[in-house]
Short mmCIF file of C-alpha atoms in Angstrom, two decimals:
data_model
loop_
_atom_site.label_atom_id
_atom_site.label_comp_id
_atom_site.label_asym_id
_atom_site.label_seq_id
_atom_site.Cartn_x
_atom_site.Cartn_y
_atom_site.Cartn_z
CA UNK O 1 32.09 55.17 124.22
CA UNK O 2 30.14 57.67 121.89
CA UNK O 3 29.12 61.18 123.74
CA UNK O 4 25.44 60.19 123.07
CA UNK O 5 25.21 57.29 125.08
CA UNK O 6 26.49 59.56 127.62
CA UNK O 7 23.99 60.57 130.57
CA UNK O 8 25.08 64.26 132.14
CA UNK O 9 27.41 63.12 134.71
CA UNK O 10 29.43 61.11 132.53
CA UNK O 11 29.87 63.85 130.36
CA UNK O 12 30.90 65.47 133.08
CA UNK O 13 33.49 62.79 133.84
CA UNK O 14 35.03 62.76 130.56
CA UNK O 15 34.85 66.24 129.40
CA UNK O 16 34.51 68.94 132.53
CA UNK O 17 34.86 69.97 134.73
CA UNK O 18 35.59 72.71 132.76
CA UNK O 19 34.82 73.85 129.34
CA UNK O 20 36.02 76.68 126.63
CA UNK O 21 33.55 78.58 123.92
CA UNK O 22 35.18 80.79 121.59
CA UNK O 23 32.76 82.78 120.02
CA UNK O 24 30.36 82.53 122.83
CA UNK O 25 28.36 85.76 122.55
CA UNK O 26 24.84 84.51 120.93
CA UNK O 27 23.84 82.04 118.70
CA UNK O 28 25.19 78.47 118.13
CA UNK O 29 28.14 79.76 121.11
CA UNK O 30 25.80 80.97 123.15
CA UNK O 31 23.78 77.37 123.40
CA UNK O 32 27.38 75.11 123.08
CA UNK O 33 27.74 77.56 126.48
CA UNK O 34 24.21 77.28 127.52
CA UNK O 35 23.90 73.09 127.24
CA UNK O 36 27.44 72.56 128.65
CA UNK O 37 26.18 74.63 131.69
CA UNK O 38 23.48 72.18 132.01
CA UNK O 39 25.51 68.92 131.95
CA UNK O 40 27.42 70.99 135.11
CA UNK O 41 30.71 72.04 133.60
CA UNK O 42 31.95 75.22 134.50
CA UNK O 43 32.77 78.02 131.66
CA UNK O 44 35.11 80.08 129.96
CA UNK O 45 33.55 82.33 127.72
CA UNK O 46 35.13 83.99 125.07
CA UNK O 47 34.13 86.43 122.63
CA UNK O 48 34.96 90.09 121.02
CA UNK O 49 31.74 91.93 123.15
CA UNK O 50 32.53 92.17 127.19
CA UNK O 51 28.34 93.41 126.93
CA UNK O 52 26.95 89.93 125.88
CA UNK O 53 29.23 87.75 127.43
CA UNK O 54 28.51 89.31 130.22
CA UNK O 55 24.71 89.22 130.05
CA UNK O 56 25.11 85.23 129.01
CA UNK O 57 27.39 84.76 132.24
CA UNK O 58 24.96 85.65 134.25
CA UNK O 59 22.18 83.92 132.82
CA UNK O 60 24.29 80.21 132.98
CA UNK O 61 25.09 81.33 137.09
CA UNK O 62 21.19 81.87 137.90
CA UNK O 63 19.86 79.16 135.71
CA UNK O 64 22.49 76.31 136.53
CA UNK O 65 24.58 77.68 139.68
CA UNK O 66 28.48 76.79 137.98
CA UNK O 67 31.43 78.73 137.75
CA UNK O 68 31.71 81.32 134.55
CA UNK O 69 34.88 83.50 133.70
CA UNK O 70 34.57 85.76 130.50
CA UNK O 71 37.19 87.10 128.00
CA UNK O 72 36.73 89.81 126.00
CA UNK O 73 39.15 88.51 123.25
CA UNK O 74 39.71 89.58 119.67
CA UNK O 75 40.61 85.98 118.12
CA UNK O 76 41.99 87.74 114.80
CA UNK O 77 44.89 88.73 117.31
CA UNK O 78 48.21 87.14 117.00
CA UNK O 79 48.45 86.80 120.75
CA UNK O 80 45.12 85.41 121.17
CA UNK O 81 46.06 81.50 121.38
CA UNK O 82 48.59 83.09 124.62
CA UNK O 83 45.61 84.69 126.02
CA UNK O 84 43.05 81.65 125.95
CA UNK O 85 46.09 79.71 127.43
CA UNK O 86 46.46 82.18 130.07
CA UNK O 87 42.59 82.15 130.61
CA UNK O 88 42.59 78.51 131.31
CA UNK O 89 45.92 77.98 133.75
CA UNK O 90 44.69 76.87 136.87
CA UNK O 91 41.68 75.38 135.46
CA UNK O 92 40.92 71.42 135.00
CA UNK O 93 39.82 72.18 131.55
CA UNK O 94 38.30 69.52 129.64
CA UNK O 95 36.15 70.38 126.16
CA UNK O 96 37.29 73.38 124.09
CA UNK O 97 34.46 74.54 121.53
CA UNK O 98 35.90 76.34 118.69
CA UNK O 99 32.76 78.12 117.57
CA UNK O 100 34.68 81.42 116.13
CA UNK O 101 35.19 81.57 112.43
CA UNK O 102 32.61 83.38 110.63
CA UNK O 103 33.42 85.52 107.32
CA UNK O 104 34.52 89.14 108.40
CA UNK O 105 35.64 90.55 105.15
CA UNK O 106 33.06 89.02 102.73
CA UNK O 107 32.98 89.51 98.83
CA UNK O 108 35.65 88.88 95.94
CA UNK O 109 39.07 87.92 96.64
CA UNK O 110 40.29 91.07 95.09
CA UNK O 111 37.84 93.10 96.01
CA UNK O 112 39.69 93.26 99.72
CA UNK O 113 43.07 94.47 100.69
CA UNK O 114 45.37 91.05 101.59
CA UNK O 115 45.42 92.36 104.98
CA UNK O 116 42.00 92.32 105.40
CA UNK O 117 41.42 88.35 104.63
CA UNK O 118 44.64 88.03 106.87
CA UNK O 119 42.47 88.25 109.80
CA UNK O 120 40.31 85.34 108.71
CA UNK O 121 43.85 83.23 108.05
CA UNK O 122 44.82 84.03 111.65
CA UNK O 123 41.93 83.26 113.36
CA UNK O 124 40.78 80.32 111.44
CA UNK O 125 43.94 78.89 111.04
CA UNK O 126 46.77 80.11 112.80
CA UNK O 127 45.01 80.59 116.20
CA UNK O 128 43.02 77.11 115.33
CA UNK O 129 46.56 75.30 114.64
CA UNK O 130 48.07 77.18 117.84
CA UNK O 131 45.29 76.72 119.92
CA UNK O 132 44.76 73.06 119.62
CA UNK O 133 47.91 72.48 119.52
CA UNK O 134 48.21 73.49 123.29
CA UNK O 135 44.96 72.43 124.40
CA UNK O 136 45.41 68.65 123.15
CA UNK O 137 48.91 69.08 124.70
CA UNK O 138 46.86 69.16 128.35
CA UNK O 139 44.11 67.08 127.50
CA UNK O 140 46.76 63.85 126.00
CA UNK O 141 48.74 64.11 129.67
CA UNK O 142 45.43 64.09 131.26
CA UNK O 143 44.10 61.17 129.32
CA UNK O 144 40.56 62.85 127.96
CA UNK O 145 38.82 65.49 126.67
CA UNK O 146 37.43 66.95 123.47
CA UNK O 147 37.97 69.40 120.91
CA UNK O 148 34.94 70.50 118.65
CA UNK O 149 35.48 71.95 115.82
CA UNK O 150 32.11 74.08 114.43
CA UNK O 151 32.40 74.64 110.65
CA UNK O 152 30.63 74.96 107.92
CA UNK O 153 29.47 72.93 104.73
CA UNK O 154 31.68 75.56 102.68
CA UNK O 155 34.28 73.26 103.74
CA UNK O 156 33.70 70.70 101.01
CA UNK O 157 34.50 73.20 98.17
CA UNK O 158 35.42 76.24 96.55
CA UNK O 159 32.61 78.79 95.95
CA UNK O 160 33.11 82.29 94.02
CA UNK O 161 32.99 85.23 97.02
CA UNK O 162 33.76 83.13 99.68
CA UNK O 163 37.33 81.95 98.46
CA UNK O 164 39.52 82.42 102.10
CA UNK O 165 36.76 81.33 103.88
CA UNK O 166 36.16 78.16 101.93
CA UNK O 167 39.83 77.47 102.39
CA UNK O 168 40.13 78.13 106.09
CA UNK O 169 36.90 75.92 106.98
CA UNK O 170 38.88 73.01 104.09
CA UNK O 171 41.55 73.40 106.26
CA UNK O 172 40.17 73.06 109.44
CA UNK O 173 37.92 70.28 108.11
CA UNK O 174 41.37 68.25 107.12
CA UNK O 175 42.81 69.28 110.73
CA UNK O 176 40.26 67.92 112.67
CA UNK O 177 40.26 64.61 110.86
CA UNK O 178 43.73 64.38 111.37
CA UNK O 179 43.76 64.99 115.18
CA UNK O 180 40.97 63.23 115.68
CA UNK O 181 43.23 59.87 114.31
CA UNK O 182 46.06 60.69 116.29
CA UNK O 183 44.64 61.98 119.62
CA UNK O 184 41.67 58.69 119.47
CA UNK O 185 43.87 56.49 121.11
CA UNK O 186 44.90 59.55 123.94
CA UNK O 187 41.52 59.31 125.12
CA UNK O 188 40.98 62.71 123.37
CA UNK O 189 37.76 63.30 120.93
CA UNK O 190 37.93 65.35 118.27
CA UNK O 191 34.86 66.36 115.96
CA UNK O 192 33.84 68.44 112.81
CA UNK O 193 30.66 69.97 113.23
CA UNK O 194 29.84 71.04 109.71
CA UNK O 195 27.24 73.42 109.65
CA UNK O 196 24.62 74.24 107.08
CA UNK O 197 22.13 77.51 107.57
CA UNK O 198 21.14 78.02 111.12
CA UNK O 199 18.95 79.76 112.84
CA UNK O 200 21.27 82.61 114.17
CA UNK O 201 20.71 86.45 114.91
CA UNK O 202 23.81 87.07 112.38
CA UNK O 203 22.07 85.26 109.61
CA UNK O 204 18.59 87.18 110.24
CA UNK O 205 20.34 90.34 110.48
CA UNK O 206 21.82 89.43 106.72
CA UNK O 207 18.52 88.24 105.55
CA UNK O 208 16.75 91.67 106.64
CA UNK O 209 19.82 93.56 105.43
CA UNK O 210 18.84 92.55 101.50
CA UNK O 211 15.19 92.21 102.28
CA UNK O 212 15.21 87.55 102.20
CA UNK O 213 12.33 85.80 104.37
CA UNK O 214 13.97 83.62 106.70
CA UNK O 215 11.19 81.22 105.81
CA UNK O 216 12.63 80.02 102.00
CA UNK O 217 15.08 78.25 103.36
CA UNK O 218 15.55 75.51 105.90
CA UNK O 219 17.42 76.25 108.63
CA UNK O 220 18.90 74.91 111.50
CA UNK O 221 17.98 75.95 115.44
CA UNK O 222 21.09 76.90 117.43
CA UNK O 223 19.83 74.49 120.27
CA UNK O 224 20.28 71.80 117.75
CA UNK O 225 23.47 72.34 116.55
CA UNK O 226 24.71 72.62 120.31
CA UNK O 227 22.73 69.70 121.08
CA UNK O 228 23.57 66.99 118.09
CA UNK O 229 27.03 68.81 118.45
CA UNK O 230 27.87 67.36 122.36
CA UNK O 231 26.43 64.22 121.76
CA UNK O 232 28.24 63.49 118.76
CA UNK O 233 31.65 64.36 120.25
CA UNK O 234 32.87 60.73 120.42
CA UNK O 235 31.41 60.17 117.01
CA UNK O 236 33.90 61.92 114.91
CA UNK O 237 36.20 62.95 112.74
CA UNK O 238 33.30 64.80 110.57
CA UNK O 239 29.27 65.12 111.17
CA UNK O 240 27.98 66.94 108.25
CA UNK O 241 24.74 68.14 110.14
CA UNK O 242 22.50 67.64 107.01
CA UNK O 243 23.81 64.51 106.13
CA UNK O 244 24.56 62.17 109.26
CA UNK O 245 25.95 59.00 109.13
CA UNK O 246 24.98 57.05 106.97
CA UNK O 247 24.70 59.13 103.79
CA UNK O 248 25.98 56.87 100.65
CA UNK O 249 28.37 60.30 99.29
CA UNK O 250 31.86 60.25 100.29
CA UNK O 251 31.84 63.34 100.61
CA UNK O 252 29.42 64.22 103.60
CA UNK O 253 28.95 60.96 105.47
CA UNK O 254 30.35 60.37 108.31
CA UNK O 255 30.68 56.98 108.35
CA UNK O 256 32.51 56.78 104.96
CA UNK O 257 34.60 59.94 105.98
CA UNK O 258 36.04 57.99 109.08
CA UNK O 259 36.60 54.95 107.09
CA UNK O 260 38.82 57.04 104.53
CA UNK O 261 40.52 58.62 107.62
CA UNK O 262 41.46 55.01 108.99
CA UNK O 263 42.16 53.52 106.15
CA UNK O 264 44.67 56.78 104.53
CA UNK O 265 46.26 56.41 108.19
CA UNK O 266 47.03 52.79 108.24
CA UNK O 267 48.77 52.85 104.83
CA UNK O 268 51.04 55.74 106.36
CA UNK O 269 51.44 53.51 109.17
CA UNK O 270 52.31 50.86 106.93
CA UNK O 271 54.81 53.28 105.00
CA UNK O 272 56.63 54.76 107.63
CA UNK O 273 56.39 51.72 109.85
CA UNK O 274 55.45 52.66 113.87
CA UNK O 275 56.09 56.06 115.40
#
């Protein structure tokens, strides 16, 4: 059953009654939080700034009356994936939003110190890899749940200045497609929310840093993105938010996306005969 034939307390069933955001504090996390609160599941918010995670906490307990935790949490740390772990023991956890992954460093590959687009390698793919590693580990011996996956368009190739980050989001992009295959038949979505410009106090703050009008481009509302986002969870592997489903490029539809996925799996399948 797709997520958007799903009324709230079936959602509820197959995904709560608890949820994860990472990378919570405002914007697109703040809504995945916000709308998730609204279909009743309970939250774990994480994000680097105790002040706003704090201030969204207590917005979700007076406007919908569930259960929020908060966790201060760099996710460039190498213990990180330990510390969401620890966050959620105890919990029935259901639907982990990875909504972290933003470029830190910025600029020319060169430009920057190695160590510096380490931190983007760690969190977007070591903590990623680590993270849903565990968290489909739970959600497999439970028999449901969901993994989202928020990326970005950058995903679908290389662009000059954005080189790590390109590769990370390629990388998660490939991950996703691949869990999504192998966790399907667990009972466990997984999607790729590939996101184009959105509405987001970040990307304002960038376009009044070098003096751009929000209004030449098109952008995306966060409440959107959180929206199409939970109602597409059992429509994955890949939604390429400016392209949908039925797009006629292999490269961002969805439809012919899955149909590669199924059809690159089944010759495996074929090759290595059954698991």
């Amino acid at each position: 059953m797709s997520s958007s034939s799903l009324s709230d307390p079936d959602f509820f069933k197959r995904y709560g009654p608890w949820a994860m955001v990472c990378g919570a504090s405002e914007g697109t996390g703040a809504e995945f939080a916000l709308q998730a609160a609204a279909k009743g599941l309970s939250l774990i918010l994480v994000a680097r700034r105790p002040d706003k995670l704090e201030e969204l906490a207590g917005q979700i307990r007076t406007d919908h009356g569930v259960e929020v935790v908060t966790l201060p949490l760099d996710l460039t740390s190498p213990t990180a994936a330990a510390e969401l772990f620890q966050a959620a023991e105890g919990r029935d956890l259901g639907l982990v939003v990875f909504n972290a992954g933003g470029d830190s460093v910025g600029g020319k590959f060169l430009d920057s110190p190695y160590a510096a687009w380490r931190t983007l390698t760690q969190r977007n793919i070591d903590l990623l890899t680590e993270a849903c590693h565990g968290f489909a580990t739970v959600f497999v011996k439970r028999g449901r749940g969901g993994l989202l996956l928020v990326g970005s368009e950058a995903a679908l190739g290389g662009c000059g200045r954005l080189a790590i980050y390109t590769a990370t989001k390629a990388y998660a992009m490939n991950f996703g497609e691949s869990l999504w295959k192998e966790l399907k038949p667990h009972g466990v979505d997984v999607l790729n929310l590939q996101l184009g410009a959105t509405d987001t106090p970040k990307l304002r703050t960038v376009f009044a840093r070098f003096k751009l009008s929000p209004d030449t481009v098109t952008l995306t509302s966060s409440q959107d993105v959180a929206r199409i986002g939970l109602a597409s969870l059992g429509q994955g592997p890949t939604l390429v938010l400016c392209a949908g489903e039925d797009s006629d490029n292999p490269l961002i539809s969805a439809r012919l996306r899955r149909e590669r996925v199924e059809a690159q799996s089944s010759f495996l399948d074929n090759f290595y005969g059954p698991a």
